[in-house]
mmCIF file of C-alpha atoms in Angstrom:
data_model
loop_
_atom_site.group_PDB
_atom_site.id
_atom_site.type_symbol
_atom_site.label_atom_id
_atom_site.label_comp_id
_atom_site.label_asym_id
_atom_site.label_seq_id
_atom_site.Cartn_x
_atom_site.Cartn_y
_atom_site.Cartn_z
ATOM 1 C CA VAL A 1 -0.757 8.755 13.034
ATOM 2 C CA GLN A 2 2.150 6.974 12.328
ATOM 3 C CA LEU A 3 3.007 4.324 9.768
ATOM 4 C CA GLN A 4 5.862 2.027 9.972
ATOM 5 C CA ALA A 5 6.309 -0.122 6.691
ATOM 6 C CA SER A 6 8.413 -3.445 6.772
ATOM 7 C CA GLY A 7 8.898 -6.429 4.462
ATOM 8 C CA GLY A 8 10.852 -5.087 1.542
ATOM 9 C CA GLY A 9 13.821 -6.634 -0.018
ATOM 10 C CA LEU A 10 15.413 -8.254 -2.988
ATOM 11 C CA VAL A 11 13.748 -11.265 -4.793
ATOM 12 C CA GLN A 12 13.919 -13.059 -7.911
ATOM 13 C CA ALA A 13 11.450 -12.522 -10.753
ATOM 14 C CA GLY A 14 8.477 -14.592 -9.936
ATOM 15 C CA GLY A 15 8.922 -14.782 -6.116
ATOM 16 C CA SER A 16 6.877 -13.317 -3.373
ATOM 17 C CA LEU A 17 7.113 -10.970 -0.627
ATOM 18 C CA ARG A 18 4.796 -9.537 1.812
ATOM 19 C CA LEU A 19 4.786 -6.283 3.089
ATOM 20 C CA SER A 20 3.181 -4.850 6.194
ATOM 21 C CA CYS A 21 2.525 -1.584 8.050
ATOM 22 C CA ALA A 22 1.698 -0.862 11.428
ATOM 23 C CA ALA A 23 -0.146 2.169 12.405
ATOM 24 C CA SER A 24 -0.170 3.956 15.782
ATOM 25 C CA GLY A 25 -1.207 7.039 17.312
ATOM 26 C CA SER A 26 -4.728 8.499 16.723
ATOM 27 C CA ILE A 27 -5.585 5.415 14.730
ATOM 28 C CA PHE A 28 -9.365 5.305 15.326
ATOM 29 C CA SER A 29 -9.810 7.847 12.890
ATOM 30 C CA ILE A 30 -8.128 5.839 10.052
ATOM 31 C CA ASN A 31 -10.612 4.987 6.973
ATOM 32 C CA VAL A 32 -8.557 3.920 4.157
ATOM 33 C CA MET A 33 -5.198 2.170 4.364
ATOM 34 C CA GLY A 34 -2.960 1.401 1.281
ATOM 35 C CA TRP A 35 0.170 1.055 -0.461
ATOM 36 C CA TYR A 36 1.872 3.265 -3.237
ATOM 37 C CA ARG A 37 5.234 2.750 -4.985
ATOM 38 C CA GLN A 38 7.690 4.820 -6.489
ATOM 39 C CA ALA A 39 10.328 3.878 -9.108
ATOM 40 C CA PRO A 40 13.172 6.051 -10.382
ATOM 41 C CA GLY A 41 12.180 8.817 -12.535
ATOM 42 C CA LYS A 42 8.361 7.788 -12.153
ATOM 43 C CA GLN A 43 5.536 9.153 -10.588
ATOM 44 C CA ARG A 44 4.079 7.721 -7.329
ATOM 45 C CA GLU A 45 1.273 5.399 -8.096
ATOM 46 C CA LEU A 46 -1.373 3.780 -6.192
ATOM 47 C CA VAL A 47 -0.662 -0.076 -5.968
ATOM 48 C CA ALA A 48 -3.748 -0.988 -3.724
ATOM 49 C CA ALA A 49 -5.694 0.052 -0.932
ATOM 50 C CA VAL A 50 -8.426 -0.855 1.356
ATOM 51 C CA THR A 51 -11.020 1.045 3.241
ATOM 52 C CA ARG A 52 -11.995 0.388 6.658
ATOM 53 C CA ASP A 53 -15.339 -1.856 5.670
ATOM 54 C CA GLY A 54 -13.249 -3.806 3.162
ATOM 55 C CA MET A 55 -13.680 -2.138 -0.126
ATOM 56 C CA THR A 56 -10.199 -2.576 -2.429
ATOM 57 C CA ASN A 57 -8.944 -1.092 -5.286
ATOM 58 C CA TYR A 58 -5.627 -2.382 -7.280
ATOM 59 C CA ALA A 59 -3.622 -0.968 -9.993
ATOM 60 C CA ASP A 60 -4.333 -3.107 -13.224
ATOM 61 C CA SER A 61 -0.747 -3.887 -13.337
ATOM 62 C CA VAL A 62 -0.877 -5.901 -9.873
ATOM 63 C CA LYS A 63 -4.608 -7.268 -10.223
ATOM 64 C CA GLY A 64 -4.267 -11.045 -10.191
ATOM 65 C CA ARG A 65 -0.577 -11.031 -8.518
ATOM 66 C CA PHE A 66 -0.928 -8.847 -5.410
ATOM 67 C CA THR A 67 -3.435 -8.980 -2.574
ATOM 68 C CA ILE A 68 -4.255 -6.271 0.069
ATOM 69 C CA SER A 69 -5.626 -7.011 3.427
ATOM 70 C CA ARG A 70 -6.204 -5.366 6.891
ATOM 71 C CA ASP A 71 -6.527 -6.441 10.255
ATOM 72 C CA ASN A 72 -8.376 -3.283 12.081
ATOM 73 C CA ALA A 73 -8.187 -4.903 15.522
ATOM 74 C CA MET A 74 -4.648 -4.842 15.214
ATOM 75 C CA HIS A 75 -4.192 -1.563 13.061
ATOM 76 C CA MET A 76 -2.023 -3.411 10.295
ATOM 77 C CA VAL A 77 -2.345 -3.431 6.679
ATOM 78 C CA TYR A 78 -0.629 -6.129 4.327
ATOM 79 C CA LEU A 79 0.269 -6.448 0.996
ATOM 80 C CA GLU A 80 0.828 -9.731 -0.401
ATOM 81 C CA MET A 81 2.962 -9.845 -3.570
ATOM 82 C CA ASN A 82 3.019 -12.936 -5.775
ATOM 83 C CA SER A 83 4.594 -13.393 -9.197
ATOM 84 C CA LEU A 84 6.830 -10.279 -8.947
ATOM 85 C CA LYS A 85 8.138 -8.790 -11.942
ATOM 86 C CA PRO A 86 11.348 -6.667 -12.656
ATOM 87 C CA GLU A 87 8.686 -3.663 -13.011
ATOM 88 C CA ASP A 88 7.388 -3.949 -9.523
ATOM 89 C CA THR A 89 10.775 -2.791 -8.424
ATOM 90 C CA ALA A 90 10.272 0.423 -6.541
ATOM 91 C CA VAL A 91 10.179 1.883 -3.155
ATOM 92 C CA TYR A 92 6.763 1.007 -1.415
ATOM 93 C CA PHE A 93 4.989 3.526 0.761
ATOM 94 C CA CYS A 94 2.214 2.834 3.384
ATOM 95 C CA ALA A 95 -0.347 5.311 3.287
ATOM 96 C CA ALA A 96 -3.554 6.270 5.166
ATOM 97 C CA THR A 97 -6.357 8.706 5.318
ATOM 98 C CA ASP A 98 -9.175 9.488 7.952
ATOM 99 C CA GLY A 99 -11.135 11.100 5.209
ATOM 100 C CA SER A 100 -14.684 10.029 4.968
ATOM 101 C CA TYR A 101 -14.319 8.256 1.574
ATOM 102 C CA TYR A 102 -16.738 5.606 0.606
ATOM 103 C CA TYR A 103 -14.399 4.459 -1.935
ATOM 104 C CA VAL A 104 -10.864 4.237 -2.375
ATOM 105 C CA PRO A 105 -9.246 7.665 -3.663
ATOM 106 C CA GLY A 106 -6.520 7.042 -6.184
ATOM 107 C CA ASN A 107 -4.931 10.563 -5.868
ATOM 108 C CA PHE A 108 -2.049 10.357 -3.562
ATOM 109 C CA ARG A 109 -2.786 13.904 -2.387
ATOM 110 C CA SER A 110 -5.972 12.325 -0.562
ATOM 111 C CA TYR A 111 -3.749 10.361 1.756
ATOM 112 C CA ASP A 112 -2.951 12.359 5.138
ATOM 113 C CA TYR A 113 -0.458 10.018 6.314
ATOM 114 C CA TRP A 114 2.683 8.401 4.957
ATOM 115 C CA GLY A 115 5.244 5.610 6.287
ATOM 116 C CA GLN A 116 8.719 5.515 5.267
ATOM 117 C CA GLY A 117 9.207 3.748 2.247
ATOM 118 C CA THR A 118 10.661 0.260 1.945
ATOM 119 C CA LEU A 119 12.369 -1.028 -1.199
ATOM 120 C CA VAL A 120 11.450 -3.820 -3.198
ATOM 121 C CA THR A 121 13.764 -5.049 -5.753
ATOM 122 C CA VAL A 122 12.826 -7.711 -8.335
ATOM 123 C CA SER A 123 15.842 -9.121 -10.294
ATOM 124 C CA SER A 124 15.333 -10.888 -13.646
#
């Protein structure tokens, strides 16, 4: 499975960005898809993820501002980010797992596949 992320960039605080991630390869086994982020000097953290059946999980810091969605037919996952804050600045990674989870795992070690990061910079 290969994951290709896109959509990062520079935006002012309060602005919006949409990240996209396209999956290819042995995609039919994928269950959970989502986004992690890592800011300089900080640990990688789950931003949001969604199971094949539509169950979602969000970091508390992004609830109400970010929305994850998934197009199973197109093998895509999206992250709509609104009301961006400078503390959202990070490299965002698309991740996926074909583990048989019925929930969204929070531990990054649960994810088997990773895309290249895309940088999101929010200026104040």
